[in-house]
mmCIF file of C-alpha atoms and ligand atoms in Angstrom:
data_model
loop_
_atom_site.group_PDB
_atom_site.id
_atom_site.type_symbol
_atom_site.label_atom_id
_atom_site.label_comp_id
_atom_site.label_asym_id
_atom_site.label_seq_id
_atom_site.Cartn_x
_atom_site.Cartn_y
_atom_site.Cartn_z
ATOM 1 C CA UNK A 571 9.668 -18.450 -16.128
ATOM 2 C CA UNK A 572 7.653 -19.844 -19.060
ATOM 3 C CA UNK A 573 6.274 -22.278 -16.516
ATOM 4 C CA UNK A 574 4.423 -19.449 -14.723
ATOM 5 C CA UNK A 575 0.850 -19.687 -15.950
ATOM 6 C CA UNK A 576 -0.739 -16.245 -15.984
ATOM 7 C CA UNK A 577 -4.022 -14.628 -16.998
ATOM 8 C CA UNK A 578 -4.461 -11.087 -18.306
ATOM 9 C CA UNK A 579 -8.055 -10.071 -17.561
ATOM 10 C CA UNK A 580 -8.467 -7.347 -20.242
ATOM 11 C CA UNK A 581 -6.869 -6.511 -23.565
ATOM 12 C CA UNK A 582 -3.502 -4.776 -23.070
ATOM 13 C CA UNK A 583 -1.335 -2.762 -25.515
ATOM 14 C CA UNK A 584 -0.104 -5.120 -28.243
ATOM 15 C CA UNK A 585 3.557 -4.525 -27.529
ATOM 16 C CA UNK A 586 3.061 -5.634 -23.923
ATOM 17 C CA UNK A 587 1.008 -8.689 -24.874
ATOM 18 C CA UNK A 588 3.824 -9.721 -27.261
ATOM 19 C CA UNK A 589 6.393 -9.265 -24.492
ATOM 20 C CA UNK A 590 4.291 -11.325 -22.089
ATOM 21 C CA UNK A 591 4.002 -14.188 -24.582
ATOM 22 C CA UNK A 592 7.792 -14.404 -24.586
ATOM 23 C CA UNK A 593 8.046 -14.501 -20.805
ATOM 24 C CA UNK A 594 5.037 -16.387 -19.427
ATOM 25 C CA UNK A 595 2.618 -19.154 -20.305
ATOM 26 C CA UNK A 596 -0.051 -16.524 -20.795
ATOM 27 C CA UNK A 597 -3.781 -16.478 -21.513
ATOM 28 C CA UNK A 598 -5.226 -13.249 -22.908
ATOM 29 C CA UNK A 599 -8.800 -12.024 -22.823
ATOM 30 C CA UNK A 600 -9.214 -11.613 -26.574
ATOM 31 C CA UNK A 601 -12.871 -10.540 -26.297
ATOM 32 C CA UNK A 602 -11.922 -7.803 -23.769
ATOM 33 C CA UNK A 603 -15.157 -8.401 -21.856
ATOM 34 C CA UNK A 604 -15.109 -7.817 -18.079
ATOM 35 C CA UNK A 605 -14.607 -10.897 -15.938
ATOM 36 C CA UNK A 606 -17.446 -12.204 -13.795
ATOM 37 C CA UNK A 607 -16.956 -13.298 -10.183
ATOM 38 C CA UNK A 608 -17.081 -16.912 -11.393
ATOM 39 C CA UNK A 609 -14.329 -16.134 -13.950
ATOM 40 C CA UNK A 610 -12.180 -14.660 -11.162
ATOM 41 C CA UNK A 611 -12.667 -17.704 -8.947
ATOM 42 C CA UNK A 612 -11.801 -20.039 -11.798
ATOM 43 C CA UNK A 613 -8.724 -17.928 -12.559
ATOM 44 C CA UNK A 614 -7.632 -18.209 -8.925
ATOM 45 C CA UNK A 615 -7.740 -22.009 -9.306
ATOM 46 C CA UNK A 616 -6.010 -22.229 -12.672
ATOM 47 C CA UNK A 617 -3.278 -19.573 -12.786
ATOM 48 C CA UNK A 618 -0.141 -18.690 -10.812
ATOM 49 C CA UNK A 619 -0.715 -15.002 -11.429
ATOM 50 C CA UNK A 620 -3.645 -12.864 -12.500
ATOM 51 C CA UNK A 621 -3.100 -9.392 -14.025
ATOM 52 C CA UNK A 622 -6.302 -7.522 -13.110
ATOM 53 C CA UNK A 623 -7.429 -3.943 -13.717
ATOM 54 C CA UNK A 624 -9.789 -1.520 -12.015
ATOM 55 C CA UNK A 625 -12.703 -3.214 -13.818
ATOM 56 C CA UNK A 626 -12.129 -6.469 -11.878
ATOM 57 C CA UNK A 627 -13.678 -6.383 -8.444
ATOM 58 C CA UNK A 628 -11.928 -8.970 -6.237
ATOM 59 C CA UNK A 629 -13.772 -8.972 -2.893
ATOM 60 C CA UNK A 630 -12.724 -10.795 0.298
ATOM 61 C CA UNK A 631 -14.694 -13.973 -0.413
ATOM 62 C CA UNK A 632 -12.881 -14.619 -3.715
ATOM 63 C CA UNK A 633 -9.747 -15.699 -1.842
ATOM 64 C CA UNK A 634 -11.489 -18.594 -0.082
ATOM 65 C CA UNK A 635 -11.907 -20.585 -3.281
ATOM 66 C CA UNK A 636 -10.941 -24.277 -3.070
ATOM 67 C CA UNK A 637 -7.658 -25.482 -4.599
ATOM 68 C CA UNK A 638 -6.406 -21.935 -5.007
ATOM 69 C CA UNK A 639 -3.302 -21.733 -7.198
ATOM 70 C CA UNK A 640 -2.849 -17.974 -7.614
ATOM 71 C CA UNK A 641 0.115 -16.418 -5.804
ATOM 72 C CA UNK A 642 0.283 -12.976 -7.383
ATOM 73 C CA UNK A 643 -2.143 -10.245 -8.437
ATOM 74 C CA UNK A 644 -0.097 -7.919 -10.669
ATOM 75 C CA UNK A 645 -2.487 -5.004 -11.040
ATOM 76 C CA UNK A 646 -2.453 -2.881 -14.200
ATOM 77 C CA UNK A 647 -2.997 0.472 -12.486
ATOM 78 C CA UNK A 648 -1.899 2.469 -9.490
ATOM 79 C CA UNK A 649 -5.205 2.326 -7.600
ATOM 80 C CA UNK A 650 -6.012 -1.050 -6.070
ATOM 81 C CA UNK A 651 -9.196 -0.458 -4.075
ATOM 82 C CA UNK A 652 -10.938 -3.068 -6.279
ATOM 83 C CA UNK A 653 -8.710 -5.706 -4.640
ATOM 84 C CA UNK A 654 -9.380 -6.686 -1.005
ATOM 85 C CA UNK A 655 -5.801 -6.281 0.204
ATOM 86 C CA UNK A 656 -6.157 -7.691 3.769
ATOM 87 C CA UNK A 657 -7.852 -10.839 2.409
ATOM 88 C CA UNK A 658 -5.213 -11.234 -0.325
ATOM 89 C CA UNK A 659 -2.413 -10.907 2.201
ATOM 90 C CA UNK A 660 -4.128 -13.252 4.663
ATOM 91 C CA UNK A 661 -4.266 -15.821 1.851
ATOM 92 C CA UNK A 662 -0.544 -15.297 1.166
ATOM 93 C CA UNK A 663 -1.141 -13.643 -2.215
ATOM 94 C CA UNK A 664 1.201 -10.817 -3.219
ATOM 95 C CA UNK A 665 -0.270 -7.704 -4.859
ATOM 96 C CA UNK A 666 1.650 -5.216 -7.016
ATOM 97 C CA UNK A 667 0.637 -1.968 -8.744
ATOM 98 C CA UNK A 668 1.990 0.598 -11.234
ATOM 99 C CA UNK A 669 2.650 3.926 -9.479
ATOM 100 C CA UNK A 670 4.340 6.976 -10.999
ATOM 101 C CA UNK A 671 3.952 6.261 -14.692
ATOM 102 C CA UNK A 672 0.421 7.654 -14.922
ATOM 103 C CA UNK A 673 0.969 10.752 -12.786
ATOM 104 C CA UNK A 674 1.394 13.248 -15.640
ATOM 105 C CA UNK A 675 -1.462 12.013 -17.783
ATOM 106 C CA UNK A 676 -3.892 11.890 -14.880
ATOM 107 C CA UNK A 677 -2.876 15.413 -13.835
ATOM 108 C CA UNK A 678 -3.302 16.580 -17.446
ATOM 109 C CA UNK A 679 -6.807 15.140 -17.524
ATOM 110 C CA UNK A 680 -7.730 16.790 -14.207
ATOM 111 C CA UNK A 681 -6.704 20.161 -15.681
ATOM 112 C CA UNK A 682 -8.630 19.336 -18.860
ATOM 113 C CA UNK A 683 -11.822 18.659 -16.922
ATOM 114 C CA UNK A 684 -11.291 21.786 -14.833
ATOM 115 C CA UNK A 685 -10.932 23.987 -17.913
ATOM 116 C CA UNK A 686 -13.753 22.250 -19.724
ATOM 117 C CA UNK A 687 -16.323 22.721 -16.974
ATOM 118 C CA UNK A 688 -15.218 26.248 -15.997
ATOM 119 C CA UNK A 689 -15.327 27.482 -19.592
ATOM 120 C CA UNK A 690 -18.411 25.421 -20.529
ATOM 121 C CA UNK A 691 -16.634 23.707 -23.418
ATOM 122 C CA UNK A 692 -18.759 20.523 -23.317
ATOM 123 C CA UNK A 693 -21.956 22.510 -23.132
ATOM 124 C CA UNK A 694 -20.789 24.801 -25.951
ATOM 125 C CA UNK A 695 -19.853 21.876 -28.153
ATOM 126 C CA UNK A 696 -23.255 20.294 -27.631
ATOM 127 C CA UNK A 697 -24.939 23.583 -28.578
ATOM 128 C CA UNK A 698 -22.851 23.978 -31.722
ATOM 129 C CA UNK A 699 -23.244 20.365 -32.872
ATOM 130 C CA UNK A 700 -26.995 20.512 -32.408
ATOM 131 C CA UNK A 701 -27.172 23.547 -34.718
ATOM 132 C CA UNK A 702 -28.414 25.862 -31.963
ATOM 133 C CA UNK A 703 -25.498 28.320 -31.926
ATOM 134 C CA UNK A 704 -26.723 31.666 -33.265
ATOM 135 C CA UNK A 705 -23.380 33.471 -33.176
ATOM 136 C CA UNK A 706 -21.123 35.530 -30.918
ATOM 137 C CA UNK A 707 -22.708 37.827 -28.393
ATOM 138 C CA UNK A 708 -21.395 39.483 -25.220
ATOM 139 C CA UNK A 709 -23.577 37.483 -22.857
ATOM 140 C CA UNK A 710 -23.292 34.078 -24.482
ATOM 141 C CA UNK A 711 -22.230 31.075 -22.375
ATOM 142 C CA UNK A 712 -20.322 33.010 -19.739
ATOM 143 C CA UNK A 713 -17.978 30.805 -17.736
ATOM 144 C CA UNK A 714 -15.657 31.144 -14.754
ATOM 145 C CA UNK A 715 -12.109 32.516 -14.945
ATOM 146 C CA UNK A 716 -9.465 29.904 -14.141
ATOM 147 C CA UNK A 717 -6.305 32.027 -14.153
ATOM 148 C CA UNK A 718 -5.535 33.329 -10.673
ATOM 149 C CA UNK A 719 -8.312 31.346 -8.952
ATOM 150 C CA UNK A 720 -7.748 29.188 -5.846
ATOM 151 C CA UNK A 721 -7.386 25.448 -6.366
ATOM 152 C CA UNK A 722 -7.957 23.114 -3.424
ATOM 153 C CA UNK A 723 -6.389 19.673 -3.658
ATOM 154 C CA UNK A 724 -7.498 16.746 -1.516
ATOM 155 C CA UNK A 725 -4.582 14.292 -1.309
ATOM 156 C CA UNK A 726 -1.188 15.835 -2.023
ATOM 157 C CA UNK A 727 0.642 12.757 -3.305
ATOM 158 C CA UNK A 728 2.295 12.426 -6.709
ATOM 159 C CA UNK A 729 -0.794 13.260 -8.768
ATOM 160 C CA UNK A 730 -2.012 16.028 -6.465
ATOM 161 C CA UNK A 731 1.423 17.666 -6.655
ATOM 162 C CA UNK A 732 1.505 17.327 -10.452
ATOM 163 C CA UNK A 733 -1.870 19.080 -10.686
ATOM 164 C CA UNK A 734 -0.585 21.820 -8.375
ATOM 165 C CA UNK A 735 2.440 22.331 -10.682
ATOM 166 C CA UNK A 736 0.231 22.730 -13.747
ATOM 167 C CA UNK A 737 -2.299 24.957 -12.015
ATOM 168 C CA UNK A 738 0.218 27.204 -10.286
ATOM 169 C CA UNK A 739 2.880 27.574 -12.958
ATOM 170 C CA UNK A 740 0.534 27.361 -15.950
ATOM 171 C CA UNK A 741 -2.479 29.273 -14.670
ATOM 172 C CA UNK A 742 -1.168 31.333 -11.747
ATOM 173 C CA UNK A 743 -3.517 29.553 -9.371
ATOM 174 C CA UNK A 744 -3.149 29.733 -5.623
ATOM 175 C CA UNK A 745 -2.883 26.222 -4.146
ATOM 176 C CA UNK A 746 -4.336 25.043 -0.845
ATOM 177 C CA UNK A 747 -4.538 21.378 0.060
ATOM 178 C CA UNK A 748 -5.485 18.729 2.596
ATOM 179 C CA UNK A 749 -3.246 15.729 3.165
ATOM 180 C CA UNK A 750 -3.401 13.210 6.003
ATOM 181 C CA UNK A 751 0.295 13.564 6.818
ATOM 182 C CA UNK A 752 2.308 16.780 6.886
ATOM 183 C CA UNK A 753 3.927 17.556 3.535
ATOM 184 C CA UNK A 754 7.572 18.671 3.604
ATOM 185 C CA UNK A 755 8.245 22.392 3.056
ATOM 186 C CA UNK A 756 10.579 21.565 0.116
ATOM 187 C CA UNK A 757 7.526 20.109 -1.664
ATOM 188 C CA UNK A 758 4.995 22.821 -0.809
ATOM 189 C CA UNK A 759 7.517 25.541 -1.765
ATOM 190 C CA UNK A 760 7.511 24.285 -5.375
ATOM 191 C CA UNK A 761 3.998 25.652 -5.877
ATOM 192 C CA UNK A 762 3.642 27.952 -2.859
ATOM 193 C CA UNK A 763 0.998 25.490 -1.662
ATOM 194 C CA UNK A 764 -0.557 25.929 1.759
ATOM 195 C CA UNK A 765 -1.521 22.856 3.780
ATOM 196 C CA UNK A 766 -4.828 23.303 5.623
ATOM 197 C CA UNK A 767 -6.017 21.295 8.621
ATOM 198 C CA UNK A 768 -9.168 19.695 7.214
ATOM 199 C CA UNK A 769 -11.061 18.800 4.054
ATOM 200 C CA UNK A 770 -13.733 21.303 5.103
ATOM 201 C CA UNK A 771 -11.250 24.183 5.228
ATOM 202 C CA UNK A 772 -10.038 23.347 1.718
ATOM 203 C CA UNK A 773 -13.586 23.056 0.360
ATOM 204 C CA UNK A 774 -14.535 26.440 1.845
ATOM 205 C CA UNK A 775 -11.419 28.271 0.621
ATOM 206 C CA UNK A 776 -11.397 27.060 -2.995
ATOM 207 C CA UNK A 777 -12.840 28.080 -6.348
ATOM 208 C CA UNK A 778 -11.976 24.618 -7.678
ATOM 209 C CA UNK A 779 -11.452 21.409 -5.682
ATOM 210 C CA UNK A 780 -9.601 18.492 -7.271
ATOM 211 C CA UNK A 781 -9.603 15.052 -5.637
ATOM 212 C CA UNK A 782 -6.409 12.982 -5.557
ATOM 213 C CA UNK A 783 -6.775 10.659 -2.580
ATOM 214 C CA UNK A 784 -6.837 6.866 -2.975
ATOM 215 C CA UNK A 785 -10.179 5.035 -3.065
ATOM 216 C CA UNK A 786 -11.300 2.490 -0.464
ATOM 217 C CA UNK A 787 -13.089 2.319 2.863
ATOM 218 C CA UNK A 788 -11.077 5.131 4.464
ATOM 219 C CA UNK A 789 -11.970 7.718 1.841
ATOM 220 C CA UNK A 790 -15.492 6.581 0.953
ATOM 221 C CA UNK A 791 -17.789 9.634 0.785
ATOM 222 C CA UNK A 792 -15.127 12.018 2.106
ATOM 223 C CA UNK A 793 -16.979 14.444 -0.141
ATOM 224 C CA UNK A 794 -20.496 14.143 1.283
ATOM 225 C CA UNK A 795 -23.402 16.577 1.580
ATOM 226 C CA UNK A 796 -21.713 18.414 4.476
ATOM 227 C CA UNK A 797 -18.435 18.849 2.578
ATOM 228 C CA UNK A 798 -20.302 20.072 -0.510
ATOM 229 C CA UNK A 799 -22.362 22.480 1.597
ATOM 230 C CA UNK A 800 -19.301 24.486 2.614
ATOM 231 C CA UNK A 801 -18.170 24.984 -0.994
ATOM 232 C CA UNK A 802 -18.807 28.352 -2.619
ATOM 233 C CA UNK A 803 -21.854 28.341 -4.896
ATOM 234 C CA UNK A 804 -19.512 29.542 -7.668
ATOM 235 C CA UNK A 805 -17.036 26.666 -7.211
ATOM 236 C CA UNK A 806 -16.350 23.443 -9.111
ATOM 237 C CA UNK A 807 -15.479 19.869 -8.080
ATOM 238 C CA UNK A 808 -13.061 17.772 -10.168
ATOM 239 C CA UNK A 809 -12.706 14.012 -9.568
ATOM 240 C CA UNK A 810 -10.077 11.875 -11.298
ATOM 241 C CA UNK A 811 -9.469 9.738 -8.167
ATOM 242 C CA UNK A 812 -12.176 7.166 -7.446
ATOM 243 C CA UNK A 813 -15.949 7.460 -7.735
ATOM 244 C CA UNK A 814 -16.802 6.399 -4.222
ATOM 245 C CA UNK A 815 -14.757 9.232 -2.695
ATOM 246 C CA UNK A 816 -17.815 11.361 -3.553
ATOM 247 C CA UNK A 817 -21.388 10.756 -2.414
ATOM 248 C CA UNK A 818 -22.897 10.932 -5.915
ATOM 249 C CA UNK A 819 -26.426 11.519 -4.647
ATOM 250 C CA UNK A 820 -25.270 14.515 -2.619
ATOM 251 C CA UNK A 821 -23.248 15.795 -5.567
ATOM 252 C CA UNK A 822 -26.238 15.593 -7.910
ATOM 253 C CA UNK A 823 -28.326 17.530 -5.373
ATOM 254 C CA UNK A 824 -25.647 20.234 -5.041
ATOM 255 C CA UNK A 825 -25.362 20.538 -8.829
ATOM 256 C CA UNK A 826 -29.139 20.750 -9.248
ATOM 257 C CA UNK A 827 -29.840 23.241 -6.475
ATOM 258 C CA UNK A 828 -26.936 25.580 -7.223
ATOM 259 C CA UNK A 829 -24.932 24.556 -4.144
ATOM 260 C CA UNK A 830 -21.902 24.408 -6.458
ATOM 261 C CA UNK A 831 -21.442 25.684 -10.013
ATOM 262 C CA UNK A 832 -20.314 22.476 -11.716
ATOM 263 C CA UNK A 833 -18.235 19.309 -11.737
ATOM 264 C CA UNK A 834 -15.725 17.548 -13.974
ATOM 265 C CA UNK A 835 -15.756 13.801 -13.412
ATOM 266 C CA UNK A 836 -13.661 10.938 -14.755
ATOM 267 C CA UNK A 837 -14.661 8.287 -12.206
ATOM 268 C CA UNK A 838 -17.960 6.993 -10.820
ATOM 269 C CA UNK A 839 -19.168 4.906 -7.904
ATOM 270 C CA UNK A 840 -20.597 2.072 -10.051
ATOM 271 C CA UNK A 841 -18.585 2.129 -13.278
ATOM 272 C CA UNK A 842 -19.561 1.894 -16.055
ATOM 273 C CA UNK A 843 -23.004 2.920 -14.792
ATOM 274 C CA UNK A 844 -23.345 6.673 -14.504
ATOM 275 C CA UNK A 845 -26.508 8.015 -12.824
ATOM 276 C CA UNK A 846 -28.957 9.345 -15.415
ATOM 277 C CA UNK A 847 -29.461 12.444 -13.236
ATOM 278 C CA UNK A 848 -25.796 13.267 -13.726
ATOM 279 C CA UNK A 849 -25.963 12.700 -17.472
ATOM 280 C CA UNK A 850 -28.934 15.058 -17.715
ATOM 281 C CA UNK A 851 -27.069 17.974 -16.129
ATOM 282 C CA UNK A 852 -25.444 20.616 -18.339
ATOM 283 C CA UNK A 853 -23.048 21.870 -15.662
ATOM 284 C CA UNK A 854 -21.080 18.603 -15.532
ATOM 285 C CA UNK A 855 -18.322 17.311 -17.785
ATOM 286 C CA UNK A 856 -18.269 13.514 -17.826
ATOM 287 C CA UNK A 857 -15.284 11.471 -19.052
ATOM 288 C CA UNK A 858 -15.191 7.642 -19.152
ATOM 289 C CA UNK A 859 -12.260 6.958 -16.763
ATOM 290 C CA UNK A 860 -9.594 8.300 -19.142
ATOM 291 C CA UNK A 861 -6.992 9.511 -16.617
ATOM 292 C CA UNK A 862 -4.186 7.207 -17.773
ATOM 293 C CA UNK A 863 -5.488 6.695 -21.325
ATOM 294 C CA UNK A 864 -2.532 7.640 -23.536
ATOM 295 C CA UNK A 865 -0.472 5.178 -25.553
ATOM 296 C CA UNK A 866 2.797 5.930 -23.767
ATOM 297 C CA UNK A 867 1.262 5.674 -20.313
ATOM 298 C CA UNK A 868 -0.660 2.462 -20.927
ATOM 299 C CA UNK A 869 2.526 0.857 -22.286
ATOM 300 C CA UNK A 870 4.518 2.081 -19.290
ATOM 301 C CA UNK A 871 1.881 0.600 -16.972
ATOM 302 C CA UNK A 872 2.135 -2.712 -18.828
ATOM 303 C CA UNK A 873 5.931 -2.797 -18.632
ATOM 304 C CA UNK A 874 5.756 -2.083 -14.926
ATOM 305 C CA UNK A 875 3.198 -4.810 -14.239
ATOM 306 C CA UNK A 876 5.332 -7.310 -16.178
ATOM 307 C CA UNK A 877 8.498 -6.249 -14.313
ATOM 308 C CA UNK A 878 6.689 -6.751 -11.023
ATOM 309 C CA UNK A 879 5.643 -10.275 -12.006
ATOM 310 C CA UNK A 880 9.048 -11.115 -13.410
ATOM 311 C CA UNK A 881 10.725 -10.153 -10.129
ATOM 312 C CA UNK A 882 8.133 -12.138 -8.188
ATOM 313 C CA UNK A 883 8.684 -15.347 -10.165
ATOM 314 C CA UNK A 884 12.472 -14.813 -9.943
ATOM 315 C CA UNK A 885 12.075 -15.014 -6.172
ATOM 316 C CA UNK A 886 12.819 -11.285 -5.677
ATOM 317 C CA UNK A 887 10.735 -8.596 -4.016
ATOM 318 C CA UNK A 888 8.701 -6.939 -6.792
ATOM 319 C CA UNK A 889 9.590 -3.244 -7.181
ATOM 320 C CA UNK A 890 6.001 -2.142 -6.588
ATOM 321 C CA UNK A 891 4.737 -4.489 -3.930
ATOM 322 C CA UNK A 892 1.576 -3.291 -2.163
ATOM 323 C CA UNK A 893 2.178 -3.570 1.553
ATOM 324 C CA UNK A 894 -0.267 -3.501 4.452
HETATM 325 C C1 DGY B 1901 -5.368 3.671 -11.971
HETATM 326 O O1 DGY B 1901 -4.265 3.297 -12.371
HETATM 327 O O2 DGY B 1901 -5.664 3.659 -10.778
HETATM 328 C C2 DGY B 1901 -6.342 4.131 -12.992
HETATM 329 O O3 DGY B 1901 -7.444 4.744 -12.431
HETATM 330 C C3 DGY B 1901 -6.789 2.956 -13.822
HETATM 331 O O4 DGY B 1901 -7.087 1.932 -12.957
#
């Protein structure tokens, strides 16, 4: 397999980079700078496999490059909306991803953002650090109670279910959710979750809404001005899914005019650019795409991506092949 020439587009955990050096003829991105479109095209001509991440946009026209050598895109991450899957498949390029191993950490972060924005932890920390805290008082920085509130989940896959577990069993929250397909009663019974018929119904019924649907054309702006308008003015939106699931302009308007109480965000439409209007708002907690950012999870993602590529170059079906 040493003859497989592969490119890793960003710096990976050291233990995984060492493992890759033993298996493949590998080039690493030692500067850890994002790849340009020209870099991607050149990589498609010079490598058998590319190991991209969410920071590498690979649009449809990248696959038309002359003398294309690449046969596999082994994505480091579960979400793959940055890769144009129909164009990759039309060009005969296999795509793999890393599902499952980042479920817990992403769900943990969603709960962290939820708690942080509801209890005004970011705002409070800013006040304290700037020397403006004048001491305890009964009316200081009053937040929203999380325990016992209703959590709406959009997308009840692995991560949505893991958030429901934490919220229901840890915080006694009532769970309602929207999912495209019907979720089996054995699954919903684990958290007493109730499946509702539309995104709108979930938005209207919830004190907190957490997004867990995949990114891409089908879910772009699922949370638009209309969806935000049905939310309670006391409610909060949490997004650890993908930035373009939310219409950011509409969200900023709702946050500014009191349409909703706040938001906890880990993902943005144009990463790493975050609208300055969002940064200026106190009722938003902003994290820099940290959902899977723990040592154990990033290593597990690396192992999985390598296993996918190993299977591919052994002539087997990779365990996490993206289909359709
Ligand atoms: C994922 O795996 O989808 C994370 O968001 C990082 O890309």
